[in-house]
XYZ file of C-alpha atoms in Angstrom:
175
model
C -27.263 154.270 -15.910
C -28.966 151.467 -13.954
C -31.106 153.596 -12.400
C -32.111 155.313 -15.305
C -33.239 152.255 -17.055
C -35.305 151.220 -14.262
C -37.280 153.934 -14.075
C -38.030 153.977 -17.698
C -39.319 149.975 -17.502
C -41.622 150.448 -14.772
C -44.066 152.886 -16.708
C -43.952 150.163 -19.643
C -44.596 147.648 -17.166
C -47.552 149.439 -15.198
C -48.678 150.208 -19.135
C -48.869 146.649 -19.515
C -50.616 145.214 -16.476
C -53.213 147.872 -17.171
C -53.579 146.462 -20.622
C -53.924 142.961 -19.079
C -56.481 144.002 -16.717
C -58.619 145.870 -19.517
C -58.679 142.213 -21.341
C -61.886 140.680 -20.050
C -61.329 137.411 -22.121
C -57.687 136.833 -20.396
C -58.515 137.165 -17.016
C -62.459 136.765 -16.788
C -64.438 135.512 -13.480
C -67.994 135.405 -12.342
C -67.170 138.886 -11.067
C -66.446 140.625 -14.529
C -69.457 138.751 -16.221
C -73.208 140.305 -16.326
C -75.369 140.426 -13.791
C -78.294 137.707 -13.988
C -81.690 139.572 -14.814
C -84.994 138.885 -13.426
C -86.341 135.845 -15.411
C -89.283 137.652 -16.570
C -87.023 139.852 -18.881
C -85.925 136.664 -20.937
C -87.972 135.505 -23.724
C -89.951 132.467 -22.590
C -88.938 128.784 -23.834
C -90.725 126.124 -24.186
C -89.402 122.234 -23.563
C -90.367 119.706 -25.860
C -88.999 116.024 -25.117
C -89.940 114.144 -28.196
C -89.907 116.924 -31.068
C -90.469 115.761 -34.364
C -87.170 117.331 -35.969
C -85.432 115.227 -33.673
C -84.825 112.281 -36.060
C -82.790 114.637 -38.215
C -80.539 115.105 -35.362
C -80.234 111.511 -34.523
C -79.021 110.736 -37.740
C -76.257 112.886 -37.561
C -74.867 111.535 -34.251
C -72.504 109.051 -34.098
C -73.829 105.468 -33.225
C -73.367 104.313 -29.676
C -71.876 101.313 -30.578
C -70.175 99.545 -33.561
C -72.624 97.441 -35.455
C -72.372 94.045 -36.260
C -71.044 93.930 -40.090
C -72.935 92.332 -42.794
C -72.002 88.813 -43.750
C -70.585 88.819 -47.392
C -68.576 86.792 -49.559
C -65.567 89.425 -49.656
C -65.193 93.180 -48.505
C -63.863 95.636 -50.671
C -61.254 96.564 -47.911
C -60.077 92.938 -47.787
C -61.404 92.699 -44.186
C -62.495 89.284 -43.048
C -65.005 88.192 -40.125
C -63.893 86.427 -37.168
C -64.557 82.545 -37.809
C -62.755 80.592 -35.234
C -64.296 79.488 -31.914
C -62.890 79.534 -28.604
C -63.874 75.822 -28.054
C -61.937 74.837 -31.474
C -58.125 75.392 -30.337
C -56.532 76.052 -26.753
C -55.979 79.597 -27.641
C -58.400 82.184 -28.708
C -57.661 86.120 -29.986
C -60.631 88.243 -29.611
C -61.153 90.864 -31.682
C -61.196 94.527 -30.928
C -64.453 96.653 -30.363
C -64.123 97.541 -34.287
C -64.054 94.008 -35.364
C -59.992 94.531 -36.084
C -57.217 91.790 -35.474
C -55.347 93.167 -32.446
C -51.783 93.007 -33.818
C -49.943 96.465 -33.146
C -46.436 97.895 -33.780
C -44.799 99.851 -31.032
C -41.433 101.969 -31.911
C -39.241 102.925 -29.092
C -35.885 104.925 -29.456
C -36.942 107.143 -32.135
C -37.966 104.108 -34.228
C -34.587 102.253 -33.698
C -36.636 99.333 -32.061
C -39.771 98.124 -33.226
C -41.967 95.730 -31.055
C -44.941 93.880 -32.723
C -47.700 93.080 -29.854
C -50.056 90.483 -30.325
C -53.231 91.484 -27.617
C -56.562 89.863 -26.342
C -55.102 86.595 -26.061
C -57.013 83.886 -24.347
C -56.410 80.443 -23.156
C -52.932 78.591 -23.896
C -50.723 81.788 -24.360
C -47.866 79.606 -24.604
C -48.970 77.231 -27.393
C -49.895 80.427 -29.288
C -46.448 82.271 -28.790
C -44.860 78.967 -30.597
C -47.144 78.616 -33.564
C -46.719 82.627 -34.003
C -42.746 82.423 -33.656
C -42.627 79.903 -36.046
C -44.591 81.701 -38.699
C -42.254 84.519 -37.827
C -38.840 82.448 -38.184
C -40.125 81.144 -41.527
C -40.616 84.645 -42.765
C -37.371 85.390 -41.622
C -35.729 82.473 -43.557
C -35.153 80.159 -40.182
C -33.574 82.880 -38.626
C -34.382 83.022 -34.748
C -36.780 85.520 -33.387
C -36.763 86.655 -29.785
C -40.424 86.880 -28.342
C -41.755 87.716 -24.801
C -44.811 86.762 -23.201
C -47.034 88.498 -20.904
C -49.737 85.951 -18.942
C -51.103 88.393 -16.881
C -52.199 90.815 -19.721
C -52.439 88.510 -22.369
C -49.909 89.950 -24.837
C -47.172 88.097 -26.845
C -44.181 90.514 -28.037
C -42.121 90.283 -31.002
C -38.744 91.860 -31.489
C -39.099 93.425 -35.109
C -41.694 94.454 -37.487
C -43.871 91.063 -38.411
C -47.232 93.203 -38.333
C -48.236 91.938 -41.721
C -46.909 88.573 -41.413
C -48.837 88.101 -38.242
C -52.022 89.691 -39.160
C -52.393 87.573 -42.476
C -51.510 84.250 -40.623
C -54.014 85.109 -37.850
C -56.668 86.149 -40.513
C -55.848 82.473 -42.272
C -56.442 80.695 -39.324
C -59.880 82.387 -38.820
C -58.984 84.794 -36.036
C-alpha cells in the first residue's frame, strides 16, 4: 500500500515542479529576461537637467530638513517653542529634530512594566534627575519613585508612566 502511494505522489510533485518552472515571476533571473536589442531600435531620449516642469515636482517632494517654526503667541496643537538656554541652568535638554520634547514611554513584558525615559540630557544629569524625581513624587502624592540615570547616553529612566507629567513640567521650565 505504501509503495502505491509513493507512485501516485510523484506525478503530482513533477507537475508542481513543472508549474513552478513555467512561472517566470517566481524564479526570475537575468537569463529569463529579454535580450537587450541594439540601441538604435529604441526611441531617442533627450536629457534635460533644468526642466521648467521640475518646480511642480519639487513642491510634491518632502522637505529635506524640518523647517524652523514661525514664532506666534500660541499654537493650535498646544506646542511651545524651546525658550531655555544652556547657560541658564547646570543642565539642558535638547529638543528632537522635529522640535519635540524628548520624553518617551517604553513598555516591557506585554505592557506590565512601564518606563518613562527622558533623553538628550546635557550637563549635570544628576541635578535634573533630582528635580524631575521631585516632580514625579509630588504627582504620586509623596510616594517614592525609582529612577535610573545613564550618564553615558544622557538618559534618565523613571519606573511608571509619567510622560505627560514630565512633558508639562519641562515645557513650563522652557525646555
